[in-house]
Coordinates of C-alpha atoms in Angstrom, one line a residue:
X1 CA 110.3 106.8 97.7
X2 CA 108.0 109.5 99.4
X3 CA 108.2 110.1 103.5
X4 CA 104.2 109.8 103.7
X5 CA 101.3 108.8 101.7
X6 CA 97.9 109.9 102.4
X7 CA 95.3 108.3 100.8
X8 CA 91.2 108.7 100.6
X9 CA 89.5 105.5 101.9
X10 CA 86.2 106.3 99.5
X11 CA 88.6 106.2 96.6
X12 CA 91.2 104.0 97.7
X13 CA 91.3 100.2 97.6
X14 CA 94.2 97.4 98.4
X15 CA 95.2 95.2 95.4
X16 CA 97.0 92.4 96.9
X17 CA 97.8 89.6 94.3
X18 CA 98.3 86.0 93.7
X19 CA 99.0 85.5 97.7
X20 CA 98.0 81.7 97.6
X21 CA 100.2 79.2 99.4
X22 CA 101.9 77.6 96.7
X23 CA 102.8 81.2 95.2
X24 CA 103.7 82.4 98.9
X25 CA 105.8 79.0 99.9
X26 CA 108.2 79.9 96.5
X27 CA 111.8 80.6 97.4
X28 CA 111.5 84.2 96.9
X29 CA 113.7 87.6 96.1
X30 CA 114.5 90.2 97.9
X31 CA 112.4 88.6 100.8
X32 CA 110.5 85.9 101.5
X33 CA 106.6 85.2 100.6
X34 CA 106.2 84.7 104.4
X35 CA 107.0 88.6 104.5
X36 CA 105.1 89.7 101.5
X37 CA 102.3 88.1 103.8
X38 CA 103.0 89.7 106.6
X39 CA 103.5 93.3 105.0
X40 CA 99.9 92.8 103.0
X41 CA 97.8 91.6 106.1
X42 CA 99.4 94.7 107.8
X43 CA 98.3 96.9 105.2
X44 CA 94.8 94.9 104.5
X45 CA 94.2 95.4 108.3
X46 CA 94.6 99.2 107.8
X47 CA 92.5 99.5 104.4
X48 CA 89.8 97.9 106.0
X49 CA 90.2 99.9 109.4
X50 CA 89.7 102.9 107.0
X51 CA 86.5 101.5 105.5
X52 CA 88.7 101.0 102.0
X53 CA 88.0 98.3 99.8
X54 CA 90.2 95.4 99.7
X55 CA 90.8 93.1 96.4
X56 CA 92.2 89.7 96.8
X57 CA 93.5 88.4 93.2
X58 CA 94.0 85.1 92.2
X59 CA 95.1 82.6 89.6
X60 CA 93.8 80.2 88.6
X61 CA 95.2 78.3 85.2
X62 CA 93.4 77.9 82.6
X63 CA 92.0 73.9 81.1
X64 CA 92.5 72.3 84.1
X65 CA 90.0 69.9 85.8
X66 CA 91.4 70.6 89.0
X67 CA 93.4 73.4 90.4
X68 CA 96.8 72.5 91.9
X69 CA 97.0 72.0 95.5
X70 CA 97.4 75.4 97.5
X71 CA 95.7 77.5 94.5
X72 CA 93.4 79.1 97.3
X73 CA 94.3 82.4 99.4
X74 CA 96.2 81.7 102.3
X75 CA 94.0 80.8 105.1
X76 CA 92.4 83.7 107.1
X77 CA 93.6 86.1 104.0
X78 CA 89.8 87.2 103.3
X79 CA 87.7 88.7 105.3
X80 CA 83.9 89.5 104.6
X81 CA 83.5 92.6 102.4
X82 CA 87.0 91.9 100.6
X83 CA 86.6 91.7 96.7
X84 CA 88.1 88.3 95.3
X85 CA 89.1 88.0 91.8
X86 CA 89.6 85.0 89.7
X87 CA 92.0 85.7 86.7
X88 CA 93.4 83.2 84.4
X89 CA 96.1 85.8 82.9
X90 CA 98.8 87.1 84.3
X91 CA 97.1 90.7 84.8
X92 CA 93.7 90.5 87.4
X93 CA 91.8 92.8 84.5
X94 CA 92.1 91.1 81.7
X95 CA 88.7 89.0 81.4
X96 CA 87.2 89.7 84.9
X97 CA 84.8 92.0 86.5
X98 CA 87.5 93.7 87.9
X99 CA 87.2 97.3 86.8
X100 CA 83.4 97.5 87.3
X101 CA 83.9 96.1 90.7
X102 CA 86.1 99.3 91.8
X103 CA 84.2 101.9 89.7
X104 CA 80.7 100.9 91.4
X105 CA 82.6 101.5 94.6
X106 CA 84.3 105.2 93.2
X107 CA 87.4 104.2 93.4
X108 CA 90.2 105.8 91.9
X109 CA 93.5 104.8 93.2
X110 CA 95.3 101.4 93.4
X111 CA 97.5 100.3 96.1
X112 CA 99.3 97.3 95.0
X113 CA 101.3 94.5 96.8
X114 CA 101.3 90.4 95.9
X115 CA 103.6 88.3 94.5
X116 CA 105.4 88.4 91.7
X117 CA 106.4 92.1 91.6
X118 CA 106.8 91.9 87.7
X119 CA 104.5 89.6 86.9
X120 CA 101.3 89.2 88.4
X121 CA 101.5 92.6 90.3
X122 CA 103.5 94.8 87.5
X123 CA 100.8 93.3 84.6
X124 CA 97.3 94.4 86.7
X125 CA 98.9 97.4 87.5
X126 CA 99.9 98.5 84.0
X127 CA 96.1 97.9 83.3
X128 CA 95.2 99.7 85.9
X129 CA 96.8 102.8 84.5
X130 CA 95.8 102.3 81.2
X131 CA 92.3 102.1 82.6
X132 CA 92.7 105.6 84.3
X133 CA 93.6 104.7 87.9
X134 CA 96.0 106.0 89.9
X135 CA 99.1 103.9 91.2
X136 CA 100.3 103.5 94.2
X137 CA 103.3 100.3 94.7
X138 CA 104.5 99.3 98.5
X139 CA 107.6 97.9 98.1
X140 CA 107.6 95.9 100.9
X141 CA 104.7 94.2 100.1
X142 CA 106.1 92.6 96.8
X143 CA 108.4 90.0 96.2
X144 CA 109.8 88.1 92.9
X145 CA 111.6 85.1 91.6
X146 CA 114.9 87.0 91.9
X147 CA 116.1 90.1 93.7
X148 CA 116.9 91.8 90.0
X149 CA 113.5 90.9 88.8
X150 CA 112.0 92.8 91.9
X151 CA 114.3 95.5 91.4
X152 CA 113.6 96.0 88.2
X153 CA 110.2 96.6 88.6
X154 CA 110.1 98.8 92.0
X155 CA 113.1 100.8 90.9
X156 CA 112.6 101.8 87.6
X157 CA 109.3 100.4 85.9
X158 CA 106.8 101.6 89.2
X159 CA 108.3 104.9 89.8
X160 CA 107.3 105.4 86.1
X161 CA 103.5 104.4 86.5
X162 CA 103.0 105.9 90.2
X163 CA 104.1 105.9 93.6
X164 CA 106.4 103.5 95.3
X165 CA 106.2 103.5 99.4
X166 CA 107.0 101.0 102.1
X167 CA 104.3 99.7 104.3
X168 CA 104.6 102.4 107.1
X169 CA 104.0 105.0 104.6
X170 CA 100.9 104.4 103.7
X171 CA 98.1 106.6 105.9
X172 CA 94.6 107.4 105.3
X173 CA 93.7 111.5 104.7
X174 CA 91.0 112.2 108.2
X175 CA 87.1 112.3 107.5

């Protein structure tokens, strides 16, 4: 991990994934959704602070009349100006408006945080890069099914794509 991240707020943007009550209330590795929360509000606070962009993803499954109960973002997640994203894959890309949504808006790096580190987070990220963007991971702001799934993905996938920090590493370069 890296002592200090500075990022530029007109090219930046927050990718926080899949942070819907039933995904957050799962019994979750190496720390609770409840954390992952906490950690990702912290750092939606600061993108927005910053005049960043932030994206909220989430899933919605696919052939169903009706979603399952707790399929929205947790309560008071979005504020206005956030992107939301509907994806019905595992990856937020894949069959949304995604991309066009953060090109139009010049942004060029993705800081990522949501829940499952190698699911949901780990697949939009990997289309992220193959899409051109820059990758920025906070550890701290992920969580899996199991603490060697997480690991996995933070510790040797993530280092491999981009950047992997911890929520108070992430700062925003002066205007």
């Amino acid at each position: 991990m890296t002592a200090l991240l500075a990022l530029d707020p007109t090219r930046s943007a927050l990718v926080l994934v899949d942070l819907m009550d039933r995904i957050v209330a799962l019994p979750l590795e190496p720390r609770k959704g409840t954390e992952v929360l906490s950690a990702a509000e912290e750092l939606a606070t600061a993108f927005r602070s910053a005049g960043a962009p932030v994206v909220l993803v989430r899933v919605e499954r696919p052939g169903l009349a009706e979603q399952p109960p707790g399929s929205g973002l947790v309560a008071g997640l979005a504020r206005d100006g956030d992107i939301e994203v509907v994806k019905r894959t595992i990856g937020g890309f894949q069959g949304t408006d995604l991309d066009e949504r953060l090109r139009e808006r010049g942004v060029r790096t993705l800081v990522f945080g949501g829940i499952a580190t190698n699911l949901g987070v780990e697949s939009t990220a990997r289309a992220a890069g193959d899409l051109g963007y820059d990758l920025v991971f906070v550890e701290d702001a992920m969580a899996a099914f199991t603490a060697a799934e997480h690991e996995a993905s933070a510790r040797l996938d993530f280092p491999r794509l981009g950047t992997v920090v911890r929520t108070t590493e992430v700062r925003f370069v002066p205007a």
